[in-house]
């Protein structure tokens, strides 16, 4: 165990949290699952959701594609989805709008056809009896086809970019997995020793993480396309908690090379680190503001773990969390307006969210062991770890669900938008 986690309640608390826990040797590894599973526990009013019908797509894999689209929209917590079979159309391809409206009970309908590696998709308005959106989605992977269609439906309906075609990363003991945003199609990308603190590069091509394969925590960056990886930080003491700068050129890391732990910035291809904080206590878990103006980090400098902010040039740090006996693992929303973090309330860890500068917060989950929060790239949902499983909750707390992972999860991170 790290020496700086061994004495005070803060250090014991942080050791309890997966992002900072070392020596974890969980052996269970999830397998990719073929079925789409949406386990719902939403509590938002159904009347506040968009009613929508998803029809089977005509052609090979048309039912499977429709199932994935329906599951994506349902999992957003913003749609009341009904499934129907293939739509009937006349000789010109015009759907039977009246029959569809009566069968589906929703104003909008998703329908289309599959031809080879191309999905022709339509979003129809049954009241206006017209298509709101039509496009072709070409991809050799059926799941990506479906996710891209769901993204188009989501953006057309809400005005917000969809996140269904993005990726997530999560750790189960000694293995780092990358999966689709619905938790399916999980692929192992790194294994062999305890791994913690996965962090996506802004372009989604690389993941930084900490591995203990040499007997101490070392920061690596791995290219997801080639599998090649580079040692970024292997200095004296502990090297941990990597976080990418918005432009991907730098990493903020926690190093104990000359103290308990302070925040440093280092080039994303390695080099000499530059010290940002200088505290006699523990500073760890850095995260950049999306505009690159500064950092947040966790520190016990005030006697208990709380989240602070500072500029990239160092200087005085200011505390930004005040509710809860411990507040750790902070992440800033993509628009820079909100902070999500793990908060100890009543003896358990829950996920909390606050508007930066507002002074008030909201608990998104009820605990008691909810850790490692991460915003979706559109800021609408938060991925987290709950009792060893992947949890998902809307950023307004209106809906929650779980994702397939197999269990034993210790850390998670939502990847960025990709072109």
CSV table of C-alpha atoms in Angstrom, one decimal:
chain,number,residue,atom,x,y,z
A,1,UNK,CA,0.0,0.0,0.0
A,2,UNK,CA,1.2,3.5,-0.7
A,3,UNK,CA,2.7,5.1,2.4
A,4,UNK,CA,0.7,8.2,2.0
A,5,UNK,CA,-2.5,6.2,2.2
A,6,UNK,CA,-1.7,4.6,5.5
A,7,UNK,CA,-2.1,7.0,8.4
A,8,UNK,CA,-5.0,9.4,8.5
A,9,UNK,CA,-8.8,8.8,7.8
A,10,UNK,CA,-8.4,10.6,4.5
A,11,UNK,CA,-5.8,8.2,3.4
A,12,UNK,CA,-7.9,5.2,4.5
A,13,UNK,CA,-10.9,6.8,2.7
A,14,UNK,CA,-9.0,7.3,-0.5
A,15,UNK,CA,-7.6,3.8,-0.4
A,16,UNK,CA,-11.2,2.6,-0.2
A,17,UNK,CA,-11.9,4.4,-3.5
A,18,UNK,CA,-11.1,2.4,-6.6
A,19,UNK,CA,-9.4,5.2,-8.4
A,20,UNK,CA,-6.6,5.4,-5.8
A,21,UNK,CA,-6.6,1.8,-4.5
A,22,UNK,CA,-3.6,-0.3,-5.2
A,23,UNK,CA,-2.8,-4.0,-5.1
A,24,UNK,CA,-6.3,-5.0,-6.3
A,25,UNK,CA,-6.2,-8.5,-7.7
A,26,UNK,CA,-9.7,-9.2,-8.9
A,27,UNK,CA,-9.6,-12.1,-11.4
A,28,UNK,CA,-13.0,-11.9,-13.0
A,29,UNK,CA,-13.0,-10.7,-16.6
A,30,UNK,CA,-16.3,-9.9,-18.4
A,31,UNK,CA,-17.0,-11.2,-21.9
A,32,UNK,CA,-18.6,-9.4,-24.8
A,33,UNK,CA,-22.4,-10.0,-24.8
A,34,UNK,CA,-24.5,-10.3,-27.9
A,35,UNK,CA,-27.8,-9.3,-26.5
A,36,UNK,CA,-28.9,-5.7,-25.8
A,37,UNK,CA,-29.9,-5.4,-22.1
A,38,UNK,CA,-31.4,-2.2,-20.7
A,39,UNK,CA,-32.1,-2.6,-17.0
A,40,UNK,CA,-34.2,0.4,-16.1
A,41,UNK,CA,-34.7,2.1,-12.8
A,42,UNK,CA,-35.8,5.6,-14.1
A,43,UNK,CA,-38.0,7.7,-12.0
A,44,UNK,CA,-38.7,10.6,-14.4
A,45,UNK,CA,-42.2,11.2,-15.4
A,46,UNK,CA,-43.1,9.3,-18.6
A,47,UNK,CA,-45.0,12.4,-19.7
A,48,UNK,CA,-41.7,14.3,-20.0
A,49,UNK,CA,-40.3,11.9,-22.5
A,50,UNK,CA,-40.4,11.9,-26.2
A,51,UNK,CA,-42.9,9.3,-27.5
A,52,UNK,CA,-41.3,7.5,-30.4
A,53,UNK,CA,-41.8,4.3,-32.4
A,54,UNK,CA,-38.9,2.2,-33.7
A,55,UNK,CA,-39.9,-0.1,-36.5
A,56,UNK,CA,-37.9,-3.1,-37.7
A,57,UNK,CA,-35.7,-2.2,-40.6
A,58,UNK,CA,-36.2,-4.1,-43.8
A,59,UNK,CA,-33.4,-6.4,-44.8
A,60,UNK,CA,-30.7,-8.5,-43.2
A,61,UNK,CA,-30.1,-7.7,-39.5
A,62,UNK,CA,-33.0,-5.2,-39.6
A,63,UNK,CA,-34.6,-6.4,-36.4
A,64,UNK,CA,-31.2,-6.4,-34.6
A,65,UNK,CA,-30.5,-2.9,-35.7
A,66,UNK,CA,-33.9,-1.6,-34.6
A,67,UNK,CA,-33.4,-3.3,-31.2
A,68,UNK,CA,-30.1,-1.5,-30.6
A,69,UNK,CA,-31.6,1.8,-31.7
A,70,UNK,CA,-34.5,1.3,-29.3
A,71,UNK,CA,-32.3,0.3,-26.5
A,72,UNK,CA,-30.0,3.4,-27.0
A,73,UNK,CA,-32.9,5.8,-27.0
A,74,UNK,CA,-34.5,4.1,-23.9
A,75,UNK,CA,-31.1,4.2,-22.1
A,76,UNK,CA,-31.0,8.0,-22.5
A,77,UNK,CA,-34.0,8.3,-20.2
A,78,UNK,CA,-35.5,10.9,-22.6
A,79,UNK,CA,-37.6,8.7,-24.8
A,80,UNK,CA,-40.7,6.6,-24.4
A,81,UNK,CA,-40.0,3.9,-27.0
A,82,UNK,CA,-42.4,1.4,-28.6
A,83,UNK,CA,-41.2,-1.3,-31.0
A,84,UNK,CA,-43.2,-2.5,-34.0
A,85,UNK,CA,-42.5,-4.7,-37.0
A,86,UNK,CA,-41.5,-3.6,-40.5
A,87,UNK,CA,-43.6,-0.7,-41.7
A,88,UNK,CA,-46.0,-1.3,-44.6
A,89,UNK,CA,-45.4,1.0,-47.6
A,90,UNK,CA,-46.9,1.6,-51.0
A,91,UNK,CA,-45.2,1.0,-54.3
A,92,UNK,CA,-43.4,4.4,-54.0
A,93,UNK,CA,-42.1,3.6,-50.6
A,94,UNK,CA,-44.5,6.0,-48.8
A,95,UNK,CA,-45.5,4.5,-45.4
A,96,UNK,CA,-49.0,4.0,-44.2
A,97,UNK,CA,-48.9,6.9,-41.7
A,98,UNK,CA,-52.4,6.4,-40.3
A,99,UNK,CA,-51.9,2.7,-39.6
A,100,UNK,CA,-48.5,3.4,-38.0
A,101,UNK,CA,-49.8,6.2,-35.8
A,102,UNK,CA,-52.6,4.0,-34.6
A,103,UNK,CA,-50.3,1.0,-33.9
A,104,UNK,CA,-47.5,2.9,-32.3
A,105,UNK,CA,-49.2,5.7,-30.4
A,106,UNK,CA,-46.2,8.0,-31.0
A,107,UNK,CA,-45.9,11.0,-33.2
A,108,UNK,CA,-42.4,10.2,-34.5
A,109,UNK,CA,-41.3,6.9,-36.0
A,110,UNK,CA,-37.9,5.5,-36.9
A,111,UNK,CA,-37.8,3.2,-39.9
A,112,UNK,CA,-35.7,2.2,-42.8
A,113,UNK,CA,-33.9,-0.6,-44.6
A,114,UNK,CA,-30.6,-2.3,-44.7
A,115,UNK,CA,-28.6,-3.0,-47.9
A,116,UNK,CA,-25.1,-4.5,-47.4
A,117,UNK,CA,-23.1,-2.2,-45.3
A,118,UNK,CA,-25.5,0.7,-45.6
A,119,UNK,CA,-28.5,1.5,-43.5
A,120,UNK,CA,-31.1,3.9,-45.0
A,121,UNK,CA,-32.8,5.6,-42.1
A,122,UNK,CA,-35.8,7.8,-41.8
A,123,UNK,CA,-37.4,9.7,-38.9
A,124,UNK,CA,-41.0,10.3,-39.8
A,125,UNK,CA,-43.6,12.6,-38.3
A,126,UNK,CA,-46.9,10.7,-38.3
A,127,UNK,CA,-49.0,13.8,-37.6
A,128,UNK,CA,-47.5,15.8,-40.5
A,129,UNK,CA,-47.1,12.6,-42.6
A,130,UNK,CA,-43.6,13.5,-43.7
A,131,UNK,CA,-40.0,12.7,-42.9
A,132,UNK,CA,-38.1,15.0,-40.6
A,133,UNK,CA,-34.8,13.4,-41.4
A,134,UNK,CA,-33.4,10.9,-43.9
A,135,UNK,CA,-29.9,9.7,-44.4
A,136,UNK,CA,-27.6,6.8,-45.3
A,137,UNK,CA,-25.3,5.4,-42.7
A,138,UNK,CA,-22.5,3.3,-44.0
A,139,UNK,CA,-20.3,1.1,-41.8
A,140,UNK,CA,-19.1,-2.5,-41.9
A,141,UNK,CA,-20.0,-3.0,-38.2
A,142,UNK,CA,-23.7,-3.5,-37.6
A,143,UNK,CA,-23.6,-2.2,-34.1
A,144,UNK,CA,-21.9,1.1,-35.2
A,145,UNK,CA,-24.6,1.4,-37.9
A,146,UNK,CA,-27.3,1.2,-35.3
A,147,UNK,CA,-25.6,3.5,-32.8
A,148,UNK,CA,-25.0,6.2,-35.5
A,149,UNK,CA,-28.7,6.1,-36.4
A,150,UNK,CA,-29.7,6.4,-32.8
A,151,UNK,CA,-27.3,9.4,-32.5
A,152,UNK,CA,-29.1,11.0,-35.5
A,153,UNK,CA,-32.5,10.4,-34.0
A,154,UNK,CA,-31.4,11.8,-30.6
A,155,UNK,CA,-29.9,15.0,-32.1
A,156,UNK,CA,-32.9,15.6,-34.4
A,157,UNK,CA,-35.3,15.2,-31.4
A,158,UNK,CA,-33.4,17.0,-28.6
A,159,UNK,CA,-31.0,19.4,-30.4
A,160,UNK,CA,-28.1,17.8,-28.4
A,161,UNK,CA,-25.4,15.6,-30.0
A,162,UNK,CA,-25.9,11.9,-29.3
A,163,UNK,CA,-23.3,9.7,-27.6
A,164,UNK,CA,-24.4,6.2,-28.5
A,165,UNK,CA,-21.5,5.7,-31.0
A,166,UNK,CA,-18.9,6.7,-28.4
A,167,UNK,CA,-16.8,4.3,-26.3
A,168,UNK,CA,-16.3,3.7,-22.6
A,169,UNK,CA,-13.3,2.2,-20.7
A,170,UNK,CA,-13.4,0.2,-17.5
A,171,UNK,CA,-11.2,-1.8,-15.3
A,172,UNK,CA,-11.7,-5.2,-13.7
A,173,UNK,CA,-8.7,-5.8,-11.5
A,174,UNK,CA,-5.9,-6.7,-13.9
A,175,UNK,CA,-7.7,-5.9,-17.2
A,176,UNK,CA,-8.6,-2.7,-19.0
A,177,UNK,CA,-11.6,-3.0,-21.3
A,178,UNK,CA,-13.0,-0.8,-24.0
A,179,UNK,CA,-16.6,-1.2,-24.9
A,180,UNK,CA,-19.4,0.5,-26.8
A,181,UNK,CA,-21.3,3.1,-24.8
A,182,UNK,CA,-24.0,0.6,-24.0
A,183,UNK,CA,-21.4,-1.7,-22.4
A,184,UNK,CA,-21.6,-4.3,-25.1
A,185,UNK,CA,-18.8,-5.5,-27.4
A,186,UNK,CA,-16.2,-5.3,-24.6
A,187,UNK,CA,-12.6,-5.8,-25.8
A,188,UNK,CA,-9.5,-6.2,-23.5
A,189,UNK,CA,-6.9,-3.7,-24.4
A,190,UNK,CA,-4.4,-4.1,-21.5
A,191,UNK,CA,-3.9,-6.7,-18.8
A,192,UNK,CA,-1.3,-8.5,-16.8
A,193,UNK,CA,-1.2,-6.5,-13.5
A,194,UNK,CA,-3.4,-4.3,-11.4
A,195,UNK,CA,-4.6,-1.3,-13.5
A,196,UNK,CA,-6.3,1.9,-12.2
A,197,UNK,CA,-7.2,5.4,-13.4
A,198,UNK,CA,-8.0,5.0,-17.1
A,199,UNK,CA,-8.2,8.4,-18.9
A,200,UNK,CA,-9.1,9.0,-22.6
A,201,UNK,CA,-7.1,11.3,-24.9
A,202,UNK,CA,-9.3,14.1,-26.3
A,203,UNK,CA,-9.3,12.5,-29.8
A,204,UNK,CA,-10.2,9.0,-28.4
A,205,UNK,CA,-7.1,7.4,-30.0
A,206,UNK,CA,-5.2,6.7,-26.7
A,207,UNK,CA,-5.8,5.8,-23.1
A,208,UNK,CA,-3.5,6.7,-20.2
A,209,UNK,CA,-3.6,4.5,-17.2
A,210,UNK,CA,-1.6,3.4,-14.1
A,211,UNK,CA,-0.2,-0.2,-13.9
A,212,UNK,CA,1.6,-1.9,-11.1
A,213,UNK,CA,3.3,-4.5,-13.2
A,214,UNK,CA,6.8,-3.4,-12.1
A,215,UNK,CA,5.8,-3.5,-8.5
A,216,UNK,CA,5.0,0.3,-8.2
A,217,UNK,CA,2.5,2.6,-9.9
A,218,UNK,CA,3.7,3.8,-13.3
A,219,UNK,CA,1.8,5.9,-15.8
A,220,UNK,CA,1.5,4.5,-19.4
A,221,UNK,CA,-0.2,5.8,-22.6
A,222,UNK,CA,-1.5,3.2,-25.0
A,223,UNK,CA,-2.5,3.6,-28.6
A,224,UNK,CA,-5.8,1.8,-29.1
A,225,UNK,CA,-5.3,1.2,-32.9
A,226,UNK,CA,-1.8,-0.3,-32.7
A,227,UNK,CA,-1.6,-1.5,-29.1
A,228,UNK,CA,1.7,0.2,-28.7
A,229,UNK,CA,2.3,1.9,-25.4
A,230,UNK,CA,4.7,4.3,-23.9
A,231,UNK,CA,5.9,4.9,-20.3
A,232,UNK,CA,5.1,8.5,-19.4
A,233,UNK,CA,5.9,8.7,-15.7
A,234,UNK,CA,8.2,6.3,-13.8
A,235,UNK,CA,9.8,8.6,-11.3
A,236,UNK,CA,10.9,8.0,-7.7
A,237,UNK,CA,7.9,7.1,-5.6
A,238,UNK,CA,4.3,6.9,-6.9
A,239,UNK,CA,3.2,8.0,-10.3
A,240,UNK,CA,-0.6,8.1,-10.6
A,241,UNK,CA,-3.9,9.7,-11.6
A,242,UNK,CA,-3.2,10.8,-15.2
A,243,UNK,CA,-5.5,13.4,-16.8
A,244,UNK,CA,-5.3,14.8,-20.4
A,245,UNK,CA,-5.1,18.5,-21.3
A,246,UNK,CA,-7.9,19.6,-23.7
A,247,UNK,CA,-5.5,19.6,-26.7
A,248,UNK,CA,-4.0,16.3,-25.8
A,249,UNK,CA,-0.5,17.6,-25.7
A,250,UNK,CA,0.0,17.3,-21.9
A,251,UNK,CA,-1.0,15.1,-18.9
A,252,UNK,CA,-1.5,16.2,-15.4
A,253,UNK,CA,-0.3,13.6,-13.0
A,254,UNK,CA,0.2,13.0,-9.3
A,255,UNK,CA,3.8,12.3,-8.2
A,256,UNK,CA,5.4,11.7,-4.8
A,257,UNK,CA,8.9,12.2,-6.1
A,258,UNK,CA,9.7,14.9,-3.5
A,259,UNK,CA,6.8,14.9,-1.1
A,260,UNK,CA,3.7,12.9,-0.2
A,261,UNK,CA,2.0,13.7,-3.5
A,262,UNK,CA,1.7,16.8,-5.6
A,263,UNK,CA,0.3,17.7,-9.1
A,264,UNK,CA,2.7,17.9,-12.0
A,265,UNK,CA,2.2,18.5,-15.7
A,266,UNK,CA,4.2,16.5,-18.2
A,267,UNK,CA,4.2,16.3,-22.1
A,268,UNK,CA,1.9,13.5,-23.3
A,269,UNK,CA,4.9,11.7,-24.8
A,270,UNK,CA,6.9,12.0,-21.5
A,271,UNK,CA,9.8,14.2,-20.5
A,272,UNK,CA,10.5,16.3,-17.4
A,273,UNK,CA,7.5,17.1,-15.3
A,274,UNK,CA,6.6,20.6,-14.1
A,275,UNK,CA,5.3,21.0,-10.6
A,276,UNK,CA,1.9,22.8,-10.2
A,277,UNK,CA,1.0,22.3,-6.5
A,278,UNK,CA,3.3,22.4,-3.5
A,279,UNK,CA,1.5,21.0,-0.4
A,280,UNK,CA,2.8,19.1,2.6
A,281,UNK,CA,-0.3,16.9,2.4
A,282,UNK,CA,-1.7,14.8,-0.4
A,283,UNK,CA,-2.7,16.4,-3.7
A,284,UNK,CA,-4.0,14.0,-6.3
A,285,UNK,CA,-6.7,13.2,-9.0
A,286,UNK,CA,-6.1,16.3,-11.2
A,287,UNK,CA,-8.6,17.1,-14.0
A,288,UNK,CA,-8.3,20.0,-16.6
A,289,UNK,CA,-11.0,22.5,-17.2
A,290,UNK,CA,-12.3,22.1,-20.7
A,291,UNK,CA,-11.0,25.5,-21.8
A,292,UNK,CA,-7.5,24.7,-20.4
A,293,UNK,CA,-7.6,27.5,-18.0
A,294,UNK,CA,-6.7,25.5,-14.9
A,295,UNK,CA,-7.1,22.3,-12.9
A,296,UNK,CA,-9.2,20.8,-10.2
A,297,UNK,CA,-7.7,18.2,-7.8
A,298,UNK,CA,-8.3,16.3,-4.6
A,299,UNK,CA,-6.4,17.4,-1.5
A,300,UNK,CA,-6.5,16.8,2.3
A,301,UNK,CA,-4.8,20.1,3.0
A,302,UNK,CA,-7.8,21.2,4.9
A,303,UNK,CA,-7.9,18.1,7.1
A,304,UNK,CA,-10.4,16.1,5.0
A,305,UNK,CA,-10.4,15.2,1.3
A,306,UNK,CA,-12.0,17.9,-0.7
A,307,UNK,CA,-11.8,19.2,-4.3
A,308,UNK,CA,-9.8,22.4,-5.1
A,309,UNK,CA,-9.0,24.4,-8.2
A,310,UNK,CA,-5.9,26.2,-9.3
A,311,UNK,CA,-4.3,27.7,-12.3
A,312,UNK,CA,-1.8,25.9,-14.5
A,313,UNK,CA,1.0,28.1,-13.1
A,314,UNK,CA,0.3,27.0,-9.6
A,315,UNK,CA,-0.3,29.6,-6.9
A,316,UNK,CA,-3.1,29.7,-4.3
A,317,UNK,CA,-5.7,26.9,-4.6
A,318,UNK,CA,-9.3,27.5,-3.7
A,319,UNK,CA,-11.7,24.9,-2.3
A,320,UNK,CA,-14.8,24.2,-4.3
A,321,UNK,CA,-16.6,21.4,-2.4
A,322,UNK,CA,-18.1,21.9,1.1
A,323,UNK,CA,-20.9,19.4,1.6
A,324,UNK,CA,-20.0,15.9,2.6
A,325,UNK,CA,-17.2,14.6,4.9
A,326,UNK,CA,-15.1,13.5,1.9
A,327,UNK,CA,-15.3,14.7,-1.7
A,328,UNK,CA,-13.0,13.1,-4.3
A,329,UNK,CA,-12.6,12.1,-8.0
A,330,UNK,CA,-13.9,15.3,-9.5
A,331,UNK,CA,-14.7,15.7,-13.2
A,332,UNK,CA,-15.8,18.9,-15.0
A,333,UNK,CA,-18.6,18.7,-17.5
A,334,UNK,CA,-17.7,19.3,-21.2
A,335,UNK,CA,-19.2,22.7,-21.2
A,336,UNK,CA,-17.3,23.7,-18.0
A,337,UNK,CA,-20.4,24.5,-16.0
A,338,UNK,CA,-20.7,21.5,-13.6
A,339,UNK,CA,-18.7,19.3,-11.3
A,340,UNK,CA,-19.4,15.7,-10.7
A,341,UNK,CA,-17.6,13.8,-7.9
A,342,UNK,CA,-17.8,11.1,-5.3
A,343,UNK,CA,-19.1,12.3,-2.0
A,344,UNK,CA,-19.2,10.6,1.4
A,345,UNK,CA,-22.6,11.2,3.0
A,346,UNK,CA,-23.8,9.2,6.0
A,347,UNK,CA,-21.0,6.8,5.9
A,348,UNK,CA,-21.4,5.8,2.3
A,349,UNK,CA,-20.1,7.0,-1.1
A,350,UNK,CA,-22.6,8.6,-3.5
A,351,UNK,CA,-22.2,10.5,-6.8
A,352,UNK,CA,-22.9,14.2,-6.4
A,353,UNK,CA,-23.1,17.0,-8.9
A,354,UNK,CA,-22.9,20.8,-8.5
A,355,UNK,CA,-23.0,23.9,-10.6
A,356,UNK,CA,-19.6,25.5,-10.4
A,357,UNK,CA,-19.9,28.7,-8.4
A,358,UNK,CA,-23.4,27.8,-7.3
A,359,UNK,CA,-22.6,26.5,-3.8
A,360,UNK,CA,-25.4,23.9,-3.9
A,361,UNK,CA,-25.2,20.3,-5.0
A,362,UNK,CA,-27.4,17.3,-5.7
A,363,UNK,CA,-26.9,13.6,-5.0
A,364,UNK,CA,-27.4,11.6,-8.2
A,365,UNK,CA,-27.1,8.2,-6.6
A,366,UNK,CA,-27.9,6.8,-3.2
A,367,UNK,CA,-24.6,4.8,-2.6
A,368,UNK,CA,-23.2,3.2,-0.5
A,369,UNK,CA,-20.3,2.4,-2.8
A,370,UNK,CA,-20.6,4.6,-5.9
A,371,UNK,CA,-17.3,5.7,-7.3
A,372,UNK,CA,-15.3,6.9,-10.4
A,373,UNK,CA,-17.8,9.3,-12.0
A,374,UNK,CA,-17.3,10.4,-15.6
A,375,UNK,CA,-19.4,12.7,-17.8
A,376,UNK,CA,-20.7,11.6,-21.2
A,377,UNK,CA,-19.2,13.8,-23.9
A,378,UNK,CA,-22.4,15.7,-24.3
A,379,UNK,CA,-22.7,16.2,-20.6
A,380,UNK,CA,-26.2,14.6,-20.3
A,381,UNK,CA,-25.3,11.5,-18.4
A,382,UNK,CA,-22.7,10.3,-15.9
A,383,UNK,CA,-21.0,6.9,-16.0
A,384,UNK,CA,-19.8,5.5,-12.6
A,385,UNK,CA,-19.0,2.3,-10.7
A,386,UNK,CA,-21.5,1.0,-8.2
A,387,UNK,CA,-20.7,-2.0,-6.1
A,388,UNK,CA,-18.4,-3.4,-8.8
A,389,UNK,CA,-20.8,-2.8,-11.7
A,390,UNK,CA,-21.2,0.0,-14.3
A,391,UNK,CA,-23.9,2.5,-13.5
A,392,UNK,CA,-25.4,5.3,-15.6
A,393,UNK,CA,-27.4,8.2,-14.3
A,394,UNK,CA,-28.7,11.4,-16.0
A,395,UNK,CA,-27.0,14.6,-15.0
A,396,UNK,CA,-30.3,15.9,-13.6
A,397,UNK,CA,-30.9,12.7,-11.7
A,398,UNK,CA,-34.1,11.9,-13.6
A,399,UNK,CA,-33.1,8.4,-14.8
A,400,UNK,CA,-30.7,5.7,-13.9
A,401,UNK,CA,-29.8,2.3,-15.3
A,402,UNK,CA,-26.9,-0.2,-15.3
A,403,UNK,CA,-24.7,-1.4,-18.1
A,404,UNK,CA,-23.4,-5.0,-18.7
A,405,UNK,CA,-19.9,-5.5,-17.4
A,406,UNK,CA,-19.8,-8.8,-15.6
A,407,UNK,CA,-19.0,-7.3,-12.2
A,408,UNK,CA,-15.7,-6.6,-10.4
A,409,UNK,CA,-15.4,-3.2,-12.0
A,410,UNK,CA,-13.1,-0.8,-10.1
A,411,UNK,CA,-12.8,2.3,-12.4
A,412,UNK,CA,-14.6,3.7,-15.5
A,413,UNK,CA,-14.2,6.5,-18.0
A,414,UNK,CA,-16.4,7.7,-20.8
A,415,UNK,CA,-14.6,8.4,-24.1
A,416,UNK,CA,-14.9,11.5,-26.2
A,417,UNK,CA,-16.8,12.1,-29.5
A,418,UNK,CA,-15.0,10.6,-32.4
A,419,UNK,CA,-15.3,11.6,-36.1
